[in-house]
CSV table of C-alpha atoms in Angstrom, one decimal:
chain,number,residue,atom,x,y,z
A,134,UNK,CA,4.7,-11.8,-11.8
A,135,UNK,CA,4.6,-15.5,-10.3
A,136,UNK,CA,0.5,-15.8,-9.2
A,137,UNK,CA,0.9,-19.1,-7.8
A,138,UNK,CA,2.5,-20.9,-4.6
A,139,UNK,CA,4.4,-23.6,-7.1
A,140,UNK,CA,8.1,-23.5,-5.8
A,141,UNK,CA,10.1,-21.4,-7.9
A,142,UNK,CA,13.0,-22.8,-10.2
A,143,UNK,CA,16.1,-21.3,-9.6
A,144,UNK,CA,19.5,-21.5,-10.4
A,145,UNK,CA,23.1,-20.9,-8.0
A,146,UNK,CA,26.2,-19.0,-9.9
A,147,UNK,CA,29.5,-19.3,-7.9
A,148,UNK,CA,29.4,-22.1,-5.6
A,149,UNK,CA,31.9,-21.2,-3.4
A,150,UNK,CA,32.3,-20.6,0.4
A,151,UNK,CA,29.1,-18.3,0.9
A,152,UNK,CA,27.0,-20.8,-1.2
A,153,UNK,CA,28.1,-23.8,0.7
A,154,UNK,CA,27.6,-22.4,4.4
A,155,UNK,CA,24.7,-20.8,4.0
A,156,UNK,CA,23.3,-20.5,0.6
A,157,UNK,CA,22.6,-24.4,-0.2
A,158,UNK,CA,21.4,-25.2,3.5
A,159,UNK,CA,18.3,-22.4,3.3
A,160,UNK,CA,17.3,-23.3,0.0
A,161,UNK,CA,17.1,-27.2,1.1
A,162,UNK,CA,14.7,-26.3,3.7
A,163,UNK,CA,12.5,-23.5,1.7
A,164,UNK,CA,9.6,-25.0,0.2
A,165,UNK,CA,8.9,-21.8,-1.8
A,166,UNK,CA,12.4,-23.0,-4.5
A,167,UNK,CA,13.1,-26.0,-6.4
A,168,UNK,CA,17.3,-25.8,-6.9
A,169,UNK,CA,17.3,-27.1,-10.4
A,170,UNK,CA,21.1,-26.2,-11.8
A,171,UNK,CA,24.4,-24.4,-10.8
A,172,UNK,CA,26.6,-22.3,-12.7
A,173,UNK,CA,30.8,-22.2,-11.1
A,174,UNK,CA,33.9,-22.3,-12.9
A,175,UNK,CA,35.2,-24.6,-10.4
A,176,UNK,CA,32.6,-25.3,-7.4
A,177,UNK,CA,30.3,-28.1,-8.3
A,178,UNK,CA,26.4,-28.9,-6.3
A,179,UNK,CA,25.7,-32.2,-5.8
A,180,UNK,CA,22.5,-34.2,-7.4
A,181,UNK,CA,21.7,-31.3,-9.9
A,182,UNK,CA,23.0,-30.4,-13.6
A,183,UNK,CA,26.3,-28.6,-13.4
A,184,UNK,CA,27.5,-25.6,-16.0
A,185,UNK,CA,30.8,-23.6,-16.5
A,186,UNK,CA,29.0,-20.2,-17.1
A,187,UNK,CA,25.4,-18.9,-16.2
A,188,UNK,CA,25.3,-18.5,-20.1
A,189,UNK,CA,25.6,-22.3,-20.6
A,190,UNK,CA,23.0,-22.6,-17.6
A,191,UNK,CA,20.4,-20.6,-18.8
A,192,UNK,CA,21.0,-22.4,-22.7
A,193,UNK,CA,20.2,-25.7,-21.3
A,194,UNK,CA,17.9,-25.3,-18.6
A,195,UNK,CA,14.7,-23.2,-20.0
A,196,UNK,CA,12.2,-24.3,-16.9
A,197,UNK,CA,14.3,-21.8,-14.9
A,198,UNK,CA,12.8,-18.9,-13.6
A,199,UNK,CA,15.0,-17.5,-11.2
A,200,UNK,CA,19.0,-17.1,-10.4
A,201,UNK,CA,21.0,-16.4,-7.3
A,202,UNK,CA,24.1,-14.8,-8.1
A,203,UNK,CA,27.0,-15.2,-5.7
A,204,UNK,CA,30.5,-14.8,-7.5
A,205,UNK,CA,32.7,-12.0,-6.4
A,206,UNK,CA,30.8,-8.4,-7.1
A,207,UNK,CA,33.3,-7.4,-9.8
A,208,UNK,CA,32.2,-10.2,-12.1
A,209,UNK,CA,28.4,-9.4,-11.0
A,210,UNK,CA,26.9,-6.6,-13.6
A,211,UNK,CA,27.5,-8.7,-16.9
A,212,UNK,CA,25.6,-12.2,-15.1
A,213,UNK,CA,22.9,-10.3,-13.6
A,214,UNK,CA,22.6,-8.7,-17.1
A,215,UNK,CA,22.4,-11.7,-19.1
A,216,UNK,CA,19.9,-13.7,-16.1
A,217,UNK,CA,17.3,-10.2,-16.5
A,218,UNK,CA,17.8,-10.0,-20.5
A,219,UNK,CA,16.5,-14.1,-20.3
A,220,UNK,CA,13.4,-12.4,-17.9
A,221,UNK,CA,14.6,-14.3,-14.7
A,222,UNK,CA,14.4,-13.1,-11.6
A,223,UNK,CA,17.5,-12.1,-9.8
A,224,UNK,CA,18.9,-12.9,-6.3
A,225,UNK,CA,22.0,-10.5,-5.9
A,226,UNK,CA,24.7,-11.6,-2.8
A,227,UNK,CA,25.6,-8.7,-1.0
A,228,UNK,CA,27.4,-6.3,-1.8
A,229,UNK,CA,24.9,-6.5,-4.9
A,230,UNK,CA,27.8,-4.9,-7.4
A,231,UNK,CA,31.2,-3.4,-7.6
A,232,UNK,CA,29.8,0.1,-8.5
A,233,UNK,CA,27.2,1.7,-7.4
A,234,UNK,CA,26.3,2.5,-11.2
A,235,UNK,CA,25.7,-0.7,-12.2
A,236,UNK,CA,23.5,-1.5,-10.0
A,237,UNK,CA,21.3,1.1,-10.8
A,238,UNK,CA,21.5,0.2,-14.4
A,239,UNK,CA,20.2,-3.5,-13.0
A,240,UNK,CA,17.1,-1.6,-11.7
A,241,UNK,CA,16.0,-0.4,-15.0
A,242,UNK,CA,16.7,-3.4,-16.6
A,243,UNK,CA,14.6,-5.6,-14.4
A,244,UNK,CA,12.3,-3.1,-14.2
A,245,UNK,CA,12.0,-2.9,-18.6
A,246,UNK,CA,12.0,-7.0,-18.3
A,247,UNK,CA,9.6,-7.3,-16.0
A,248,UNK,CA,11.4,-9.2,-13.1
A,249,UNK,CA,12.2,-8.9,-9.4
A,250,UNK,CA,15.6,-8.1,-8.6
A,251,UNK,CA,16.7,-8.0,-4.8
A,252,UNK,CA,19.9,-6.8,-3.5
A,253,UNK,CA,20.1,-8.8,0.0
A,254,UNK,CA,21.4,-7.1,2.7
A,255,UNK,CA,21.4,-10.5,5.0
A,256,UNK,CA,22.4,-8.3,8.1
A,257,UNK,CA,19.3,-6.7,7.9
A,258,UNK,CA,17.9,-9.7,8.6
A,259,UNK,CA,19.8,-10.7,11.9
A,260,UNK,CA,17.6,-11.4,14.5
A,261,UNK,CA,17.7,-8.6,16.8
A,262,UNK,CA,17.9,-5.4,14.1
A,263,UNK,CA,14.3,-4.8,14.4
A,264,UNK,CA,14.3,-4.3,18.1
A,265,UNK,CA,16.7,-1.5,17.7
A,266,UNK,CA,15.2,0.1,15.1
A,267,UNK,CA,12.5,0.2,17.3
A,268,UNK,CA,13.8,0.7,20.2
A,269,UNK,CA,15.6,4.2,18.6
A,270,UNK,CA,12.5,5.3,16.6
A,271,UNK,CA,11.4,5.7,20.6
A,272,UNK,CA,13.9,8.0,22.0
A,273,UNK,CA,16.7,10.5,20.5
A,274,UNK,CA,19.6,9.4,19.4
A,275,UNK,CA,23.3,11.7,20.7
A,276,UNK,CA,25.3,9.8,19.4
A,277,UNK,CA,26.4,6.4,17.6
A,278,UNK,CA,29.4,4.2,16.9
A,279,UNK,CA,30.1,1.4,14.7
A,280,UNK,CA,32.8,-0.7,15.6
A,281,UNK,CA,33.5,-3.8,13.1
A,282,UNK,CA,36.7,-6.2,14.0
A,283,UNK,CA,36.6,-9.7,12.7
A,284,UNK,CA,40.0,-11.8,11.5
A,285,UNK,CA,40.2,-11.7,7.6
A,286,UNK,CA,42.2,-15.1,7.8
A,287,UNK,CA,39.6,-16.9,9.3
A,288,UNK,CA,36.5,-15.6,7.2
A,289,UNK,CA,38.3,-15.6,3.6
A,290,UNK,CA,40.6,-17.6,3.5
A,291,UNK,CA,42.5,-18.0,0.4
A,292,UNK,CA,40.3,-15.5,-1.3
A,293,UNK,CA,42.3,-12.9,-3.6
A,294,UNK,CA,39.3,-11.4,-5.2
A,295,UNK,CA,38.8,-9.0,-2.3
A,296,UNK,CA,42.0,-7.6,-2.4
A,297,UNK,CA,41.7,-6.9,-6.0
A,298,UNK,CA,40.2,-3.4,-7.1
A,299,UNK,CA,36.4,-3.6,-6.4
A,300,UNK,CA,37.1,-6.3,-4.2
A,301,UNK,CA,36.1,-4.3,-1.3
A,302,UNK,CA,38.7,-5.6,1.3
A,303,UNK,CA,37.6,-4.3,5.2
A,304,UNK,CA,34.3,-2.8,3.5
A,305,UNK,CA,33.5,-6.6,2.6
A,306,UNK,CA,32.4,-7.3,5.9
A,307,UNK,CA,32.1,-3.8,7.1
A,308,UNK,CA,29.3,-3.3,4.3
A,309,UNK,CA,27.1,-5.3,6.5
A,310,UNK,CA,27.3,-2.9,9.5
A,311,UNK,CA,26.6,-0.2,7.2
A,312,UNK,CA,23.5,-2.5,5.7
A,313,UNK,CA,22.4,-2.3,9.6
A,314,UNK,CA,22.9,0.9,10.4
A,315,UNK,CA,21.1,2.8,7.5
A,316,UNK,CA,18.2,0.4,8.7
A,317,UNK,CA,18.4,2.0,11.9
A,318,UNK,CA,19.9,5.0,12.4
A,319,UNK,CA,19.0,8.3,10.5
A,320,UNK,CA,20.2,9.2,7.5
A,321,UNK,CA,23.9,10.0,7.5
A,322,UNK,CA,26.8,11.2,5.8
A,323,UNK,CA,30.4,10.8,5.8
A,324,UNK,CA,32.6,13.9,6.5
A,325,UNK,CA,36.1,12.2,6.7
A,326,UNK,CA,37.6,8.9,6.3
A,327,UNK,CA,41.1,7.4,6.6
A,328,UNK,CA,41.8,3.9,5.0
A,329,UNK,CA,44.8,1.7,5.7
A,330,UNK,CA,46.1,-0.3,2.6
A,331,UNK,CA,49.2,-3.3,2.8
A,332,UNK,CA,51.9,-2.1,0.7
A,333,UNK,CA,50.4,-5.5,-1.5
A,334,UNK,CA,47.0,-5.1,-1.9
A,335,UNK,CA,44.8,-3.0,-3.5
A,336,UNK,CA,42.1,-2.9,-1.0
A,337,UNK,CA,42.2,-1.5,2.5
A,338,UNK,CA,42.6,-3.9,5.5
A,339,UNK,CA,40.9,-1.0,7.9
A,340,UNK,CA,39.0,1.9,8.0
A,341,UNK,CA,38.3,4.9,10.6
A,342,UNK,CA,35.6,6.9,9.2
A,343,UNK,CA,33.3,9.6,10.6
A,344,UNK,CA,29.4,10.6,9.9
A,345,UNK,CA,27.1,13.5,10.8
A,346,UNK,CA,23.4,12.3,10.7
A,347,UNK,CA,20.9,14.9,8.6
A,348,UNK,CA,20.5,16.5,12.1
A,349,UNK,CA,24.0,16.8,12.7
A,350,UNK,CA,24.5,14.1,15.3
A,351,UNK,CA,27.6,12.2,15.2
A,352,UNK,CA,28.5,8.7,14.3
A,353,UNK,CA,32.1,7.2,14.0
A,354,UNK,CA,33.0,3.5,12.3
A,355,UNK,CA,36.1,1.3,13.1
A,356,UNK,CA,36.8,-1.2,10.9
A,357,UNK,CA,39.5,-4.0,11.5
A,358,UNK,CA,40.3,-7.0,9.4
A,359,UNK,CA,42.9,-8.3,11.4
A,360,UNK,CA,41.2,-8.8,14.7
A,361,UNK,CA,43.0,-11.6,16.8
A,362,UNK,CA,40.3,-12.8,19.7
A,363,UNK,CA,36.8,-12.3,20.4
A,364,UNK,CA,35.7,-10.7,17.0
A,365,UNK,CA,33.4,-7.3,17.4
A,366,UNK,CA,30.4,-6.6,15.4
A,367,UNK,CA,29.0,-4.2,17.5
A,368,UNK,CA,26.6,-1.2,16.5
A,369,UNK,CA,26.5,1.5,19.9
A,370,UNK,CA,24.0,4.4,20.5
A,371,UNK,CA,24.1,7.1,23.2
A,372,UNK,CA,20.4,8.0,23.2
A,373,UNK,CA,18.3,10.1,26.3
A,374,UNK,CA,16.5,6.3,26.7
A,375,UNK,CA,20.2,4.5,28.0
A,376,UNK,CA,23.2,3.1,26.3
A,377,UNK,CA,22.2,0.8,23.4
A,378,UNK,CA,24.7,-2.0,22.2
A,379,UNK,CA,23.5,-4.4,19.1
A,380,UNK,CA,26.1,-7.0,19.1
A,381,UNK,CA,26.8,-10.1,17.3
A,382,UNK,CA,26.0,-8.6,14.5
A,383,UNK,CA,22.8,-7.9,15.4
A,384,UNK,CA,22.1,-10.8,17.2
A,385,UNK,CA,22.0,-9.6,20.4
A,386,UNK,CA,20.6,-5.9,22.0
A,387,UNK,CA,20.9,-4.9,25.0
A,388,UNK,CA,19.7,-1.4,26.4
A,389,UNK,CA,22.2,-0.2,29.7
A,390,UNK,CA,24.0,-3.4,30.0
A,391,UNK,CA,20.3,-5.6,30.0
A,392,UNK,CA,19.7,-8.1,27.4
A,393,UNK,CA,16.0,-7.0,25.8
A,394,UNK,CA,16.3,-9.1,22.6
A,395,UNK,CA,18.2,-12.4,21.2
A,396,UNK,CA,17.4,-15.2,19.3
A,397,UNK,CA,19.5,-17.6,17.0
A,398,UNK,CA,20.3,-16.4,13.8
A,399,UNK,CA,18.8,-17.4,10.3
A,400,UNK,CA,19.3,-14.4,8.2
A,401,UNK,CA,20.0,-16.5,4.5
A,402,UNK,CA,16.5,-18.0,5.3
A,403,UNK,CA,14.8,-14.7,5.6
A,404,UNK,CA,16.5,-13.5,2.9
A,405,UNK,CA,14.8,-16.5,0.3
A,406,UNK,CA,11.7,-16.0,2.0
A,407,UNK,CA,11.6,-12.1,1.0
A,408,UNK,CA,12.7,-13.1,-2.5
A,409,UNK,CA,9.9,-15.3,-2.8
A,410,UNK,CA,7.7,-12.8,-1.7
A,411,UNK,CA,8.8,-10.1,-4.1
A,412,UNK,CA,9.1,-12.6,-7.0
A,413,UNK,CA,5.3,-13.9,-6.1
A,414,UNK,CA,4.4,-9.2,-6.1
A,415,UNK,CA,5.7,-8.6,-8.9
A,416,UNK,CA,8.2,-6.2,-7.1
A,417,UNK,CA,11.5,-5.5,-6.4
A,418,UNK,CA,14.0,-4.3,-3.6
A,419,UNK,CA,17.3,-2.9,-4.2
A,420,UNK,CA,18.8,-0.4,-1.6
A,421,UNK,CA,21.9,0.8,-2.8
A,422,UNK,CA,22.3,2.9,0.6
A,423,UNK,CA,25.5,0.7,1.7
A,424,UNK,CA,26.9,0.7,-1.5
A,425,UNK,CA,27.0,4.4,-1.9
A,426,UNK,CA,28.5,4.6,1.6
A,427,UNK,CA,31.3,2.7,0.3
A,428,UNK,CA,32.1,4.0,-2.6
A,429,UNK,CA,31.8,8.2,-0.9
A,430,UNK,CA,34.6,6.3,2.0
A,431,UNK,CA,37.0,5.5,-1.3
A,432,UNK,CA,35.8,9.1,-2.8
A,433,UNK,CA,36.5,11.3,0.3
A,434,UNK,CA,38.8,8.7,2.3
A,435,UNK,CA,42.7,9.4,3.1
A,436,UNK,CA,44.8,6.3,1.8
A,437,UNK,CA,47.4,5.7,4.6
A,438,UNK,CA,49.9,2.6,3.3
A,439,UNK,CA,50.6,0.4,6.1
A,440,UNK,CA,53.0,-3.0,6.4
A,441,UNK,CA,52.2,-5.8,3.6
A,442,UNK,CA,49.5,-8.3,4.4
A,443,UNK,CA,50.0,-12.1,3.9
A,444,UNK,CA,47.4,-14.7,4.5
């Protein structure tokens, strides 16, 4: 457990797109971290010491107390492993593995080490999830629907790993609605799912899946990676209080077509400052909720092959 206020130490692994759009600019204005060293096989950080592997990192660098990993989830487990075994706090990019098993294991391990281990759901922390979660815990909910189009070409762009197995293809992105809407909505679970794979990946490219709440309500999700346009992140909720749209990605909520909530966004920001703040408790927070929605979609899901993807 950190008892002072002295920044905290920390280390980046995989310095890739993620790292450079939005990890590097929230740590550079966080007064709670002190970036010290980077781990990448190819990405390098300017002004700090650079390192192939997080093993050679954590060799060379002892004053380092804490690690963000961001490298593809597949290749997760086995750094996170290594960073708790050398008691540092860990920083997990979402989705926090490729199995929700290992991630469980993580739990235990930090716990045994004594170190803080955060899974970070950075949707959660878009700026207008906690008015709907609000606004909902106030009325009944009928009905809800999740509908998550975005253009793969433009996001991940040149990026294999996710259409490798554990990659997550659609479920990359769409992991985030589900990260909102087990903030928000009740607990649910998926009866049905069908998932569209290109005859040459090994990931799906979209997903129509289907929920019933614990009380038997329903709630639908339509995922699309190859959206052309205006991209959709948009979480909708029949309730007896009016029509509620979070949109944006949770930017934006509006209750029967009236804007109640928006603000710019700064999720990455939020998310360091919550690390801090469990690092500085002693704590940890690791809900694997979104995970294990993903991995009962590939469990119960129809595969339906569809015509091969190229980027």
């Amino acid at each position: 457990m950190s008892s002072n206020n002295n920044p905290i130490n920390i280390g980046i692994v995989g310095v890739g797109k993620i790292v450079r759009d939005q990890h590097l600019p929230a740590l550079a204005k966080d007064q709670n971290y002190r970036l010290i060293a980077a781990a990448s096989r190819h990405g390098k950080v300017h002004g700090i010491p650079n390192f192939p592997t997080i093993e050679a990192m954590l060799d060379a660098v002892a004053e380092l107390e804490a690690v963000s990993l961001c490298m593809p989830p597949q290749f997760r487990y086995d750094a996170a492993r290594t960073a708790i075994e050398a008691k540092k706090h860990v920083f997990l990019e979402k989705p926090p593995g490729a199995t929700v098993s290992e991630v469980e294991d993580l739990k235990v391990l930090a716990a045994k080490n004594g170190v803080s281990l955060f899974a970070s759901w950075h949707s959660r922390y878009a700026p207008a999830v906690e008015a709907a979660r609000g606004f909902l815990a106030s009325t009944r909910l009928r009905s809800a629907a999740i509908v998550w189009k975005e253009d793969v070409r433009r996001w991940h762009p040149n990026q294999d790993w996710i259409w490798a197995p554990g990659g997550f293809g659609v479920f990359d992105p769409g992991i985030n609605a589900l990260s909102i809407a087990t903030h928000i909505l009740p607990a649910m679970f998926i009866t049905s799912a069908v998932l569209d794979f290109p005859e040459n990946r090994a990931a799906p490219v979209a997903a129509q899946v289907t929920f019933r709440t614990s009380n038997g309500l329903p709630v639908t999700m339509d995922l699309d990676w190859l959206q052309t346009g205006p991209q959709s992140w948009d979480i909708l909720a029949d309730t007896d209080a009016g029509k509620m749209v979070l949109s944006g990605g949770g930017s934006k909520l509006a209750i029967d077509g009236r804007v109640v909530h928006e603000e710019p966004e700064a999720e990455y920001p939020m998310l360091y400052k919550h690390f801090a703040e469990i690092v500085r408790a002693g704590t940890s927070d690791v809900d694997l909720a979104p995970l294990q929605h993903v991995a009962d979609a590939f469990m119960l899901g129809k595969r339906n092959v569809v015509e091969a993807f190229f980027d």
